Each structure stands twice: as structure tokens, then as C-alpha cells.
Coordinates of C-alpha atoms in Angstrom, one line a residue:
X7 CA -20.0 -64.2 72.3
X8 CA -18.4 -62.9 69.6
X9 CA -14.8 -64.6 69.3
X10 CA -13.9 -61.9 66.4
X11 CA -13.7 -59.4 68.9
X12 CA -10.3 -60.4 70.3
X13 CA -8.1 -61.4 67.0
X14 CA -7.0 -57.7 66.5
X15 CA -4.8 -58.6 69.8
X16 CA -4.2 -61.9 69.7
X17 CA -3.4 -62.4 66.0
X18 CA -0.4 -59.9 66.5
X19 CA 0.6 -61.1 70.2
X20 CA 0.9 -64.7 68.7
X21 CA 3.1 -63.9 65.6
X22 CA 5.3 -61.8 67.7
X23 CA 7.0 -64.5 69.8
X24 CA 7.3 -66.8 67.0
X25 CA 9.3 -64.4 64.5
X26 CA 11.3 -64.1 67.8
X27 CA 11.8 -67.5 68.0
X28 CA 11.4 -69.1 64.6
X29 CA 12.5 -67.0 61.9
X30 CA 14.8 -64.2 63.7
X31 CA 17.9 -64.7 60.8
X32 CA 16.2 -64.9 58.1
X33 CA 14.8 -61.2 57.6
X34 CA 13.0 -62.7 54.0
X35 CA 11.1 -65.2 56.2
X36 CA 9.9 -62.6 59.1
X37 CA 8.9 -60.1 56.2
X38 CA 6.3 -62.9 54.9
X39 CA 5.0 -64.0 58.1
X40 CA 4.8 -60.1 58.8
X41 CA 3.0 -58.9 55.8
X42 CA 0.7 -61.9 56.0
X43 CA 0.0 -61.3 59.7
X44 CA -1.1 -57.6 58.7
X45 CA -3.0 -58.6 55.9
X46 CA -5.1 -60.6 57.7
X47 CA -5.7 -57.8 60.6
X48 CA -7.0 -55.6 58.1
X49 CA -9.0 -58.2 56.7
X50 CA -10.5 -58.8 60.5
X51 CA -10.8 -55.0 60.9
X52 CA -13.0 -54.6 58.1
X53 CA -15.3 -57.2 59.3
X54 CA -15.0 -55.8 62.4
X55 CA -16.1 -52.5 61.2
X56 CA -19.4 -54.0 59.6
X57 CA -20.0 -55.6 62.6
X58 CA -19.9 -52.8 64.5
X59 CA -22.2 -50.4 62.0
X60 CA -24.9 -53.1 63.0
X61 CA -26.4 -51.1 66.2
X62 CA -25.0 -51.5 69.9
X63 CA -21.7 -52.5 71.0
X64 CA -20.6 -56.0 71.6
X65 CA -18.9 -57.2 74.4
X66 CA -16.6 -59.8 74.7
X67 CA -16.4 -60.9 78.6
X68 CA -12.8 -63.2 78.9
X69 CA -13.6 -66.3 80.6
X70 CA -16.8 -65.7 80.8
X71 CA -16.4 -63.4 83.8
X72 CA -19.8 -61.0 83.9
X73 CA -18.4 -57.4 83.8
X74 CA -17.1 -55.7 86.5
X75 CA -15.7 -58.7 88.2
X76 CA -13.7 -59.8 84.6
X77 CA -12.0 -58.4 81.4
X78 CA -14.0 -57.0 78.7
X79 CA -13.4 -56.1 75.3
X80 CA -15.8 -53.6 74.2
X81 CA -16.2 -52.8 70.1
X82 CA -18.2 -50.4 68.9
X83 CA -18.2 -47.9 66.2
X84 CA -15.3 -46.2 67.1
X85 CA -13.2 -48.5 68.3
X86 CA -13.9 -50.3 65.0
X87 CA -12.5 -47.4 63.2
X88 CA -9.9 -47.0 64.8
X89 CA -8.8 -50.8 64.3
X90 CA -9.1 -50.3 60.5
X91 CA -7.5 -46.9 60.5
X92 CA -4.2 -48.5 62.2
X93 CA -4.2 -51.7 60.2
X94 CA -4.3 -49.9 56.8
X95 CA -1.1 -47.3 58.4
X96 CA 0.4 -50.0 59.5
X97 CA 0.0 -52.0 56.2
X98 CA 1.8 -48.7 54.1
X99 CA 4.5 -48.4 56.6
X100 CA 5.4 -52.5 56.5
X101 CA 5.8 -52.1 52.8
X102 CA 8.0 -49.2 53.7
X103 CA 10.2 -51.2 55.9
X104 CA 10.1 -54.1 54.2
X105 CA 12.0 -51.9 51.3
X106 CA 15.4 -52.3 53.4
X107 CA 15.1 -50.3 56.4
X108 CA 13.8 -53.0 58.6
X109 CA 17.0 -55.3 58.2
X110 CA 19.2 -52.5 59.7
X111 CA 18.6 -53.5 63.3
X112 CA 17.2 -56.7 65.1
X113 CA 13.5 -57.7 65.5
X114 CA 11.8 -55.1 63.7
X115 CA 8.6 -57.2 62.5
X116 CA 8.5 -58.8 66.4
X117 CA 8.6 -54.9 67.6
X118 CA 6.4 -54.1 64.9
X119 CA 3.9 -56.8 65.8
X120 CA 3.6 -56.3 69.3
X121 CA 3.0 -52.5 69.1
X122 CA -0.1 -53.4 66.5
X123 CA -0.7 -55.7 69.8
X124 CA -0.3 -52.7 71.8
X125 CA -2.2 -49.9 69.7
X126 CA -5.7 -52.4 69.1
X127 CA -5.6 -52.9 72.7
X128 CA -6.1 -50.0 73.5
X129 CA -8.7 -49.1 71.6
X130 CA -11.1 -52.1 72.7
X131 CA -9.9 -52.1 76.1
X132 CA -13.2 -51.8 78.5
X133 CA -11.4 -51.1 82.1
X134 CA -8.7 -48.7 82.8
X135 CA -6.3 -51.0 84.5
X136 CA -5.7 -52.8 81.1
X137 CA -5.5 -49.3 79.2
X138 CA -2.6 -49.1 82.0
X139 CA -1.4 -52.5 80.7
X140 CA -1.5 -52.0 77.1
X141 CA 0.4 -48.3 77.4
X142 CA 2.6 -50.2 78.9
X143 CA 3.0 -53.1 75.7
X144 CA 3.4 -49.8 73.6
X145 CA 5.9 -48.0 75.5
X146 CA 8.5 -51.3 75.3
X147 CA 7.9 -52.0 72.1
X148 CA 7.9 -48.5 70.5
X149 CA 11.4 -47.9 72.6
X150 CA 12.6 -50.9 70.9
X151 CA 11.1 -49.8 67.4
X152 CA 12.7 -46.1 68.1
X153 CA 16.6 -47.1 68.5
X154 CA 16.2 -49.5 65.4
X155 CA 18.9 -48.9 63.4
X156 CA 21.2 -47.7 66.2
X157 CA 23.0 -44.2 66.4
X158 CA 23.9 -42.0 69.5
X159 CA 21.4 -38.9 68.7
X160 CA 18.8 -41.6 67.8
X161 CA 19.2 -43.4 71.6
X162 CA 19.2 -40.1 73.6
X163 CA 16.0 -39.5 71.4
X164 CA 14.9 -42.7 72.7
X165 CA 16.1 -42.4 76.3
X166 CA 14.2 -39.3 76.5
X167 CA 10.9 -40.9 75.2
X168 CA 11.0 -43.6 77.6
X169 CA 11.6 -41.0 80.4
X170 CA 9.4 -39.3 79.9
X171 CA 6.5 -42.2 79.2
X172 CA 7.8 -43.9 82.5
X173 CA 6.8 -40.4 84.6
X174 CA 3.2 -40.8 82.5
X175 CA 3.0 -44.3 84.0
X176 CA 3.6 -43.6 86.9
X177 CA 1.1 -41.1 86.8
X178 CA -1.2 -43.2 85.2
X179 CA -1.3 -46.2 88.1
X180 CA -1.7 -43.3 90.8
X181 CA -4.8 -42.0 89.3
X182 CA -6.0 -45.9 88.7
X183 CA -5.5 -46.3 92.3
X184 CA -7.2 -42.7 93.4
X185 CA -9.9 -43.5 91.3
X186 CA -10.5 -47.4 92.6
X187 CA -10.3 -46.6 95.9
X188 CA -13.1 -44.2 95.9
X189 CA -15.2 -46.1 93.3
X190 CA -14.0 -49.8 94.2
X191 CA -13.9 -50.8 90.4
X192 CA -11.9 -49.9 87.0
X193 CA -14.5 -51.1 84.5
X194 CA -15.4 -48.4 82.2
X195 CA -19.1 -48.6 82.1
X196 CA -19.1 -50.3 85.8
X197 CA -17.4 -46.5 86.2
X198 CA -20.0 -44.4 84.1
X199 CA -22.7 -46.0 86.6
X200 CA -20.7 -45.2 90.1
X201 CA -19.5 -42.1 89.8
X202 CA -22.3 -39.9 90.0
X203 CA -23.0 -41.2 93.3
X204 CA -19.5 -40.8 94.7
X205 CA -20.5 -38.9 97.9
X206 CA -18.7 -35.2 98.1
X207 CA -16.2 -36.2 100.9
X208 CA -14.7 -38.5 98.0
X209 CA -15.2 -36.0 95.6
X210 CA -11.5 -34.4 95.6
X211 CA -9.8 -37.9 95.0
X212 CA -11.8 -38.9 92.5
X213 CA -11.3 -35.9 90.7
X214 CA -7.7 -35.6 91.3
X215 CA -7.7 -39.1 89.5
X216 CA -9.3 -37.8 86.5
X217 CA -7.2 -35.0 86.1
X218 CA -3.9 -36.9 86.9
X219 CA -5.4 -39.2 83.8
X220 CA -5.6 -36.7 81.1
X221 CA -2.4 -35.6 82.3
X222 CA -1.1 -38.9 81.1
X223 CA -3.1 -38.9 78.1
X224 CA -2.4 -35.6 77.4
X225 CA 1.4 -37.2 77.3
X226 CA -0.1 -39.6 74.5
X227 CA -1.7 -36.8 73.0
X228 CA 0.9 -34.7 73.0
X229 CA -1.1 -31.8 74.3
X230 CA 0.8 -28.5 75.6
X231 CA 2.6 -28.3 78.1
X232 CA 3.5 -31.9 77.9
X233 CA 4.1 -32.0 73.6
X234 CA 8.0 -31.0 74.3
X235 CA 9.2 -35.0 73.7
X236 CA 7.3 -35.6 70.4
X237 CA 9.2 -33.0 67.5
X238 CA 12.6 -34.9 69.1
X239 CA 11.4 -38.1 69.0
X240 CA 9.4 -38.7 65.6
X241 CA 12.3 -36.1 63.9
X242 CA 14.8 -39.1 64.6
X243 CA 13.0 -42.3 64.5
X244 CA 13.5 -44.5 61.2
X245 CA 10.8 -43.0 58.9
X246 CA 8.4 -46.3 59.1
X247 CA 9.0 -46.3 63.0
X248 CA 7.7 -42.5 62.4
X249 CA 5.1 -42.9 60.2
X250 CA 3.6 -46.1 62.4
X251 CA 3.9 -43.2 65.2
X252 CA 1.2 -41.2 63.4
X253 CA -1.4 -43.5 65.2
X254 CA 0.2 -43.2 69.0
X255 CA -1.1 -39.6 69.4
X256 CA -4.7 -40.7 68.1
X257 CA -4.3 -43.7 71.0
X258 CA -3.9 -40.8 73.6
X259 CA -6.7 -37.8 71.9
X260 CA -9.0 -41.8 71.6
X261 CA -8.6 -42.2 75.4
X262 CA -9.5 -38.7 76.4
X263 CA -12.4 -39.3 74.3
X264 CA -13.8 -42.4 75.7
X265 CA -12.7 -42.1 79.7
X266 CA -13.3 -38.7 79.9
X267 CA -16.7 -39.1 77.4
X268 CA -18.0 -41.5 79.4
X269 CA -17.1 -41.1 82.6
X270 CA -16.8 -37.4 83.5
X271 CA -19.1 -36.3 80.8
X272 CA -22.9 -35.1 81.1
X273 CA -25.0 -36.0 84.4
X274 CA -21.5 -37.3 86.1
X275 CA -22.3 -35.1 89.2
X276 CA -19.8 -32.7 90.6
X277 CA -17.1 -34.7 88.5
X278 CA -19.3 -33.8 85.1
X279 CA -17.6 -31.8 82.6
X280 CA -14.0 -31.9 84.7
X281 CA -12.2 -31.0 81.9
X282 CA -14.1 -28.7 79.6
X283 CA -12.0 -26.0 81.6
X284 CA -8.3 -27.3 80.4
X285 CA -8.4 -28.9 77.6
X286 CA -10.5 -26.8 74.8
X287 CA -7.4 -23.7 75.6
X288 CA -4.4 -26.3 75.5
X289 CA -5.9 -28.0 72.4
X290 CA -5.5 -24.1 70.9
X291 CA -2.2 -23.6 72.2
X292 CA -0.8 -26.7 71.1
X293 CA -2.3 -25.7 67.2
X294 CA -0.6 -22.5 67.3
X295 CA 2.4 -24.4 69.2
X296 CA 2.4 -27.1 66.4
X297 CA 2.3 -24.8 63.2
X298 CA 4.6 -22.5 64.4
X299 CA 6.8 -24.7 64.8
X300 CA 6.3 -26.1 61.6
X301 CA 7.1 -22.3 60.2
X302 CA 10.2 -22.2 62.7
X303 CA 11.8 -26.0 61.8
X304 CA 15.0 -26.7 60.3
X305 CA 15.2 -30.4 59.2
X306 CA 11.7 -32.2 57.5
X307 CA 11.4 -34.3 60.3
X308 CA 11.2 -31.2 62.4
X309 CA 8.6 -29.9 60.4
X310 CA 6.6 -33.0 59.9
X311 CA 7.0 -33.4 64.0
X312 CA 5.4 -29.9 64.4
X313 CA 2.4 -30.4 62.3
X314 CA 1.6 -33.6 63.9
X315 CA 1.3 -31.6 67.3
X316 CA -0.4 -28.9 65.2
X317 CA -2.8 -31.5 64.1
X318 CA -3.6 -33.0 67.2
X319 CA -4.7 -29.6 68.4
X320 CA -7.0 -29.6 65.7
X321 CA -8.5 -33.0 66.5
X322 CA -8.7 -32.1 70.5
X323 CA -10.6 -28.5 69.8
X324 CA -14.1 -30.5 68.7
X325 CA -13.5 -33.1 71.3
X326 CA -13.2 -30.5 74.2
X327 CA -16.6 -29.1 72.6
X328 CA -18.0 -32.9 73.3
X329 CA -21.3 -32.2 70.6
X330 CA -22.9 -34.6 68.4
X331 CA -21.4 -32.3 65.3
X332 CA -18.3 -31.4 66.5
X333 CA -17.7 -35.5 67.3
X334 CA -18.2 -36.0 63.9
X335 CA -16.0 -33.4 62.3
X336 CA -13.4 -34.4 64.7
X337 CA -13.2 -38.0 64.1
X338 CA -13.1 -37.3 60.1
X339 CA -10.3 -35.0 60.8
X340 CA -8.7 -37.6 63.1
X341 CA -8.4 -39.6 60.2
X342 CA -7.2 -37.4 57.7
X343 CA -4.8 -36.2 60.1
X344 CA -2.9 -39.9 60.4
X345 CA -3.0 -41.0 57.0
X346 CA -1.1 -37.5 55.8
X347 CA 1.1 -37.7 58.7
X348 CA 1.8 -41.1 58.2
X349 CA 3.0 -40.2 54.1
X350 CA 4.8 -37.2 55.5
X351 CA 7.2 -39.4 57.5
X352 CA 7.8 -41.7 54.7
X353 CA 8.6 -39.2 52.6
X354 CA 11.6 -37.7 55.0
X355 CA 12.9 -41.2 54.4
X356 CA 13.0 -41.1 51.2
X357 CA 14.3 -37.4 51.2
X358 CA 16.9 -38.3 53.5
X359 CA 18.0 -41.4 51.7
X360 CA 19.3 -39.5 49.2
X361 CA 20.8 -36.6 50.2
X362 CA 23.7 -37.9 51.5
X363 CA 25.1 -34.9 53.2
X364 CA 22.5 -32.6 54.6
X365 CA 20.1 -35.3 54.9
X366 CA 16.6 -33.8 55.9
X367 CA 18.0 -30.8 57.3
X368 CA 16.6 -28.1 55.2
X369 CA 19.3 -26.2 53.5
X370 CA 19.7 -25.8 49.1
X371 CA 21.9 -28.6 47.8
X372 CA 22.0 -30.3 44.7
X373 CA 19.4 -32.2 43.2
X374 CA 18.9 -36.3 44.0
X375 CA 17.3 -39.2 42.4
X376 CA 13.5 -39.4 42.0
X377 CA 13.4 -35.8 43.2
X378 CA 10.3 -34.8 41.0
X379 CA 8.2 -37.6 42.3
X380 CA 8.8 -36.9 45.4
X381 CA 8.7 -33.4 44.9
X382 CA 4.9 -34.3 43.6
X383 CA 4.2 -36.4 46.6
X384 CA 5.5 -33.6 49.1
X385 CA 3.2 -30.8 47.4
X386 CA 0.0 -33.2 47.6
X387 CA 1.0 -34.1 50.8
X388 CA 1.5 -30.7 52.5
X389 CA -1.5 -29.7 50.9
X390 CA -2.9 -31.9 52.9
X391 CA -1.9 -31.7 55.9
X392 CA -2.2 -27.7 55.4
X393 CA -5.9 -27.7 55.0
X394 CA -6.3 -26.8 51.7
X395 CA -8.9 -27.3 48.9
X396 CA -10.0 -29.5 47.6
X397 CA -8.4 -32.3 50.1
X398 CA -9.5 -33.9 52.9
X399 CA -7.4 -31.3 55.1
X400 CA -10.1 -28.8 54.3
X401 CA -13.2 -31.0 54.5
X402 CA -12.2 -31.9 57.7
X403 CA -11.2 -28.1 59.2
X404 CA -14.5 -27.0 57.3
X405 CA -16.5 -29.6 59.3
X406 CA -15.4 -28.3 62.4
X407 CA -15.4 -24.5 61.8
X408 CA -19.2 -25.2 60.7
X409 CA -20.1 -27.6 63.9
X410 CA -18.0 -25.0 66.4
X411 CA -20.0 -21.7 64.9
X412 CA -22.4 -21.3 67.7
X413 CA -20.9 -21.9 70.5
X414 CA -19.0 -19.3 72.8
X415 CA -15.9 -19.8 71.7
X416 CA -16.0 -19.8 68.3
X417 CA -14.3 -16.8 67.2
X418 CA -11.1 -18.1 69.4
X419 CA -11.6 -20.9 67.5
X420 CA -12.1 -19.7 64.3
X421 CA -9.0 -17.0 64.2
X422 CA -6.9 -20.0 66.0
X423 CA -7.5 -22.7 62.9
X424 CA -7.3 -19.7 60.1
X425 CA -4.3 -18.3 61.0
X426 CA -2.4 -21.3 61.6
X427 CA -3.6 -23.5 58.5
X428 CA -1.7 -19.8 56.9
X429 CA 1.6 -20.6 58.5
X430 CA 1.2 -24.4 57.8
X431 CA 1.1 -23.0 54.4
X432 CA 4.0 -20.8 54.5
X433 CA 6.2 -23.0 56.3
X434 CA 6.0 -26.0 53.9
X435 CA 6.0 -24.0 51.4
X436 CA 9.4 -22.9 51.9
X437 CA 10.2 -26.5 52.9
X438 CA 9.3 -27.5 49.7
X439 CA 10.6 -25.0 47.6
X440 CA 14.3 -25.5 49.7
X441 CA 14.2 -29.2 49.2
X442 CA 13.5 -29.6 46.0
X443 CA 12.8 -26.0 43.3
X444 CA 16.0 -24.7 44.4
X445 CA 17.7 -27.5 44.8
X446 CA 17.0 -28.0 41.0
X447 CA 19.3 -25.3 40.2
X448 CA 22.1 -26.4 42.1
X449 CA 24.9 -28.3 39.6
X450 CA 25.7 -32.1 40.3
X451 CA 24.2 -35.0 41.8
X452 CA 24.4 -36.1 45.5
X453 CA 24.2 -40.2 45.7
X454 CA 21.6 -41.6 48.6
X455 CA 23.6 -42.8 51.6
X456 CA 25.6 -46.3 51.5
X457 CA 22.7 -48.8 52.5
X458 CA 19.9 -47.1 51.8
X459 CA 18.1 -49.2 49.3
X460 CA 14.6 -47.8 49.1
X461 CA 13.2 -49.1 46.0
X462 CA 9.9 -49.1 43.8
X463 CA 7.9 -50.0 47.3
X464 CA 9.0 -47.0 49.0
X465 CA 6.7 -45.0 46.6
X466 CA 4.2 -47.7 46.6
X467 CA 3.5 -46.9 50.2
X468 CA 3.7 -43.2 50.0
X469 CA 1.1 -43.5 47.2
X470 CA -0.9 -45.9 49.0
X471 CA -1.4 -43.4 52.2
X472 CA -1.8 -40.4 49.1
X473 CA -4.7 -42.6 47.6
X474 CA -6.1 -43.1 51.1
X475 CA -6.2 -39.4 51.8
X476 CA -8.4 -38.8 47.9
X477 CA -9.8 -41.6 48.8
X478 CA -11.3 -40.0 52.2
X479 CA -11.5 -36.8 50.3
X480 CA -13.9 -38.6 47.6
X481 CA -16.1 -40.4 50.2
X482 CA -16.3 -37.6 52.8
X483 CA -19.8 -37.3 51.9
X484 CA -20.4 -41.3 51.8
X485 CA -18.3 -41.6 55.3
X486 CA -20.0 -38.7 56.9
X487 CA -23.4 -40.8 58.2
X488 CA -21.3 -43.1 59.6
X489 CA -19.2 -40.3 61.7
X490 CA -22.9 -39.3 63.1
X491 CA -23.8 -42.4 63.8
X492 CA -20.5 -43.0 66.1
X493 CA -20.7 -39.7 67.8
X494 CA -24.2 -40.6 68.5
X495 CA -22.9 -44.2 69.8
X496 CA -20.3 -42.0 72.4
X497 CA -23.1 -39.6 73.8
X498 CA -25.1 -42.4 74.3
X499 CA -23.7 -43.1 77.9
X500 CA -26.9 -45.4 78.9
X501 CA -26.8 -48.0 76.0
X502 CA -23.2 -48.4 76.8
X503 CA -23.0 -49.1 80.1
X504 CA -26.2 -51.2 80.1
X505 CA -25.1 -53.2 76.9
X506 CA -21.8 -54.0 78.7
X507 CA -22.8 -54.8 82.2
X508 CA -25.7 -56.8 81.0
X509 CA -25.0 -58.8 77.9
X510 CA -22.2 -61.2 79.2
X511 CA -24.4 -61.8 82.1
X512 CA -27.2 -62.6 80.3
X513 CA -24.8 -64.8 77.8
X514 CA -23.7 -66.9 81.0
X515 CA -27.6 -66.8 82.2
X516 CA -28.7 -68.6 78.6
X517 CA -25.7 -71.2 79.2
X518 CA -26.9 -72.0 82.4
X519 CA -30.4 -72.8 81.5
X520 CA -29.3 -75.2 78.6
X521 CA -27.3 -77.3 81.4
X522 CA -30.5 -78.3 82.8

């Protein structure tokens, strides 16, 4: 058994408690142990990753207890991914924080750590009930991470969240229990084997279960009509609380993926294809809901919030579709869309740093320092995140607007992506040009707010997330095999379920025969 498997949670959950406990007054202290801690997750995530491009998934079975009876930690290709697509965000943002805006509340690296804790759990979970659990490790410590830095708009942004996450919860353990009770187990693949044969007088819990669960991760998501909390939220979080927020919406559009992939996908019986019907049209209403709104916002953050939902549309559109092609546009997209959301949110730090007075909101005011490089790193960010040529933005929109062609709905689909990438355009456009051309004509000098001390690693990080993003952009074609390859892996039901409900037995089998 592969002990790698589990360091992407345990590293984190075991330098949590002990910048708690060891080094919570000296902030210089915490920031080493931090870094170092993250450092060596992305180190383990890209070993991870090669492990994972090797063929089937591996399972790691805790205790040795045979799936279903135990906890399993499944990596594969995606989940693999995913772990080196949040330890690189979360490296950027660290370097962010570690600038000065993590010593302006308590236990930011602690929070910090335990929501890496949090996010990787999630993604290698292999049962439902500890999906449940982990939601739950993010939701306390991205509360916690949200208020940092205090401020009364800031906790009724935070109150809200946690509202609102606590009515997903709840949600979330009634469909767990819906769904055991007709089923009588909460292991993934254990799940993928039972529920074609869940007779039709269980039929109506089972599938009320499954829709009260992409309800909650719809919540995640933030999917229409349930995207109302995020532009609030991430528009007044610290900008590295933001920015390490980019991933929490991939968490929710990942577990649509895999639970409703491999459980109510293809050959599922009368729960097969459950959700085809609802979520390709919210995942277009939330695009035009999301770039509208970033043509209708008044602050940065606002706008930046907005695009994020806009984005995540985006993402869910070839994941409704559920196709080899459109997996793979939609995963490259999925990355894209973090790393540029992630260097957005930095950069209405740094914007807000320094104008003193109006802060983000976007109104002309005088020019501030380091406005032309940030002014650089806003236009090759928003072009980005817009869609256009020649970034990764448009790669990743081209890939799906090729993959979706055929289909039914591709002229929906088609006007839908088109016409909003045009108003992502306009409305950072005249972000941009409020922010920073005209401010350039306005006489004087605004100073950045008393404490703010953002310094040369500021920029470091929001170049690092830029070079990630031409980075992606250069490699698309290098990348792209490996995208197949992992939407091949998630329509390969079969060799999932078999790989995990075997392999730990027959790892406990081989031990067994050595005793004698």
C-alpha cells in the first residue's frame, strides 16, 4: 500500500496544531514552518501526480480495512491534479500573506493549514460520509480564514457564509442518510456497484438523495440559484483568504464530477443521467449570471467575484455534457480558470492597499504607487480570465466550443460562451481603464492605507500565478494527452470500482499468506 497517498492530509493536519501550540507569537517562526510545510506538499503532489499518470488508481485502505467496511483514499489522475493545482495556489497566496497581511489577525498559517487539510481531502476522499467530514474541516477553517483581520462588514460577510454552508450541511447528511438507507453503504465505488440494482420502490429516495447532493454541491459550486453568497463573500475576504478561495468552487464543480460521474452516470438504472436535466441550463445561467455581473460591479472585488461564478459556469457546461472531449476541455479550463482567479484576487489587494480612500471601489482618483505594474498585471490578467487570444482563457473556451459542436445544444452553448466572454471584455475593460488610465490623469498621489506593507513578494506571487497561466498557455498542447487520458480514467466506471473494492483485499490476502 502506498503510504504517499495520505501525506497531502496528514502533512498539513500535523503542522496545524503545532503552529497552534508551538509557535503562535512569533508570526516569523509560523511563516517558516508554513512555507516549508507547503513546499513540501507540492513537492509530494508532483510525485503524486507521476504516480498517478502510471495506469489505474491506487487505493489506500486505512487500517487495513477492505473497502466498503473501511476508509479509502482513492488517487487517480484527477485527483492528482487537483492536489498539485491547490498546492501551487496555495504556495502564491502564502507568499502573498506572508508579505504582511497574515500578521493582522491570529492563526492565519494554522487556518491556512487546515483548510489545505480540508481541500486535499476532499479530493481523495473515496466514501461520501468523509466528503461530509472534510466540507466540514473547510467550512471552520475558511470561517476563521474569512474574518482574519477583523472588521464589521467583513463578519456579516462571514456570518452569512457560514449560514449559509451550515443549511448545505445539513442538506448534505440528509441525502447521506437517504442514500445509505436504500443502498446500506457510502463507499463510492461500493455505490457505483449497488445502485443499479436499487429496486423501483427505493427508487424516489435514492434519487431524492442525489439531487439533495448536488444541491449542496451546487452551494460549493456556486451554481445558480444558489451563487447569491459568493460575490459578498470573496469581495471582502483578505485578498490571499480570496485568492486561496479560487480552489473552493473547483472542490464543489470536482464533486459533482466524481459522485454524480460515477454514480448516477451511464448504465446507473432509473437513477442514470439524474442530472443531465438541471445542471447543463444552470451552468448557462450562472455564465450569463457571472459576466453580467462582472459588467454590472462597482468595487474590483465585485468584479473579480462575478467572473469567478462566470467561470465556474464555464467549467460546469462540458461537465453536464459528461463526453470523453468535453471532460478534457473542461478540466483544462478548470485550471486556467483558478490560477487567473487566484492572481485577480491578489491583485485587488494590492489595488486596495493603496488607494487609501476609495479602496477597490471603482471610481477615478488619483494615481498610487506601482500603478503601471499593476496596471500590466491587471490587463494580462483580465485578458485571461476574458477568453482572449492568445491565453489560456481562449484555449480552454476553444476546447470546449470545439468538443460541444455536435451535440443538441450547441448553439445555446455557443451564443451563451460568445456573448458573455464580450461582456467579460467590456466590463474589465472599463475596470481597468477607471482604475488605473484615468486615474493617471488625476493630480497628486494617494498613500496605501496605514499597515499595509505589501512589498516586492506581493508581485512575486501575482507574477508567479501570471507565469503559471503562460505557462498552461505554452504546454496546452503538451498537457492535453494527459487531460484525455483522465477523462478516460472518470468514464471508466468498471476499472474504478473493481481497482478499489479489490486491491486492499487482495493486499490483506498476500499478508495473510506470508504469516504462514
Amino acid at each position: 500500500m502506498n503510504h504517499w497517498i495520505i501525506l497531502p492530509i496528514l502533512l498539513p493536519a500535523l503542522v496545524a496544531p503545532m503552529l497552534v501550540l508551538a509557535v503562535r507569537h512569533d508570526v516569523a517562526l509560523a511563516r517558516v514552518f508554513s512555507v516549508a510545510s507547503t513546499v513540501l506538499l507540492l513537492g509530494v503532489a508532483g510525485g503524486l501526480l507521476a504516480m498517478a499518470s502510471g495506469g489505474e488508481p491506487q487505493v489506500y485502505a486505512l487500517g487495513h480495512w477492505p473497502p466498503p467496511f473501511g476508509i479509502v483514499l482513492v488517487l487517480d489522475r484527477l485527483s492528482a491534479l487537483m492536489l498539485l493545482l491547490t498546492a501551487l495556489l496555495a504556495l502564491w497566496v502564502l507568499l502573498f500573506a506572508i508579505d504582511g497581511a497574515d500578521a493582522r489577525g491570529r492563526h492565519f498559517h494554522a487556518l491556512f493549514q487546515l483548510q489545505l487539510m480540508g481541500v486535499n481531502g476532499a479530493f481523495l476522499t473515496g466514501d461520501l460520509f468523509n466528503l461530509f467530514v472534510f466540507f466540514e474541516v473547510l467550512l471552520i477553517a475558511s470561517y476563521g480564514l474569512m474574518v482574519h483581520g477583523g472588521g464589521a462588514a467583513r463578519l456579516r460577510a462571514g456570518v452569512q457564509y457560514v449560514a449559509v454552508n451550515l443549511v448545505g450541511s445539513s442538506l448534505f447528511l440528509i441525502a447521506v442518510g437517504l442514500i445509505y438507507g436504500v443502498t446500506g453503504t457510502l463507499n463510492m465505488a461500493d455505490l457505483a456497484a449497488r445502485v443499479p440494482m436499487v429496486p423501483p420502490g427505493d427508487q424516489a429516495l435514492l434519487q431524492t438523495g442525489a439531487l439533495l447532493l448536488l444541491l449542496v454541491f451546487a452551494v460549493k459550486a456556486a451554481l445558480v440559484p444558489v451563487q447569491f453568497w459568493l460575490p459578498g463573500t470573496y469581495a471582502l475576504a483578505p485578498a490571499p483568504v480570496a485568492a486561496l478561495f479560487a480552489i473552493m468552487t473547483k472542490v464543489g464543480a470536482y464533486a459533482i464530477l466524481r459522485v454524480h460521474g460515477l454514480i448516477f452516470g451511464e448504465g446507473m438504472g432509473e437513477a442514470a443521467h439524474l442530472i443531465q436535466d438541471w445542471l447543463l441550463p444552470a451552468a448557462l445561467v450562472t455564465l450569463a449570471t457571472g459576466m453580467t455581473g462582472v459588467l454590472a460591479a462597482r468595487s474590483l472585488g465585485q468584479m473579480v467575484s462575478f467572473a469567478v461564478i462566470g467561470s465556474m459556469g464555464t467549467v460546469m457546461i462540458p461537465v453536464a455534457l459528461y463526453t470523453h472531449q468535453t471532460l478534457a476541455a473542461g478540466l483544462y479550463y478548470l485550471v486556467h480558470s483558478t490560477l487567473a482567479a487566484g492572481a485577480l484576487f491578489l491583485l485587488v489587494g494590492l489595488v486596495a492597499e493603496r488607494r487609501s480612500g476609495p479602496g477597490d471601489r471603482l471610481v477615478v482618483a488619483p494615481a498610487f504607487a506601482q500603478s503601471g505594474l499593476i496596471a500590466a498585471f491587471f490587463f494580462l490578467a483580465a485578458l485571461a480570465m476574458a477568453g482572449l487570444p492568445p491565453l489560456s482563457g481562449f484555449i480552454g473556451k476553444l476546447l470546449i466550443l470545439d468538443a460541444v459542436r455536435e451535440g443538441e445544444a450547441a448553439v445555446w452553448i455557443w451564443t451563451g460562451i460568445l456573448v458573455t466572454s464580450f461582456l467579460a471584455i467590456i466590463g474589465f475593460a472599463r475596470g481597468g481603464s477607471t482604475l488605473f488610465w484615468k486615474s493617471t490623469a488625476q493630480e497628486g498621489r494617494l498613500q496605501a492605507e496605514p499597515g499595509a506593507d505589501s512589498g516586492a513578494l506581493s508581485f512575486v506571487a501575482v507574477g508567479g500565478l501570471l507565469a503559471g497561466l503562460l505557462l498552461w498557455t505554452a504546454l496546452a498542447g503538451q498537457v492535453t494527452p494527459y487531460l484525455e487520458a483522465t477523462a478516460h480514467q472518470l468514464l471508466d466506471r468498471e476499472g474504478y470500482v473493481d481497482t478499489v473494492l479489490e486491491t486492499p483485499g487482495r493486499v490483506i490476502e498476500e499478508k495473510g499468506h506470508g504469516t504462514h
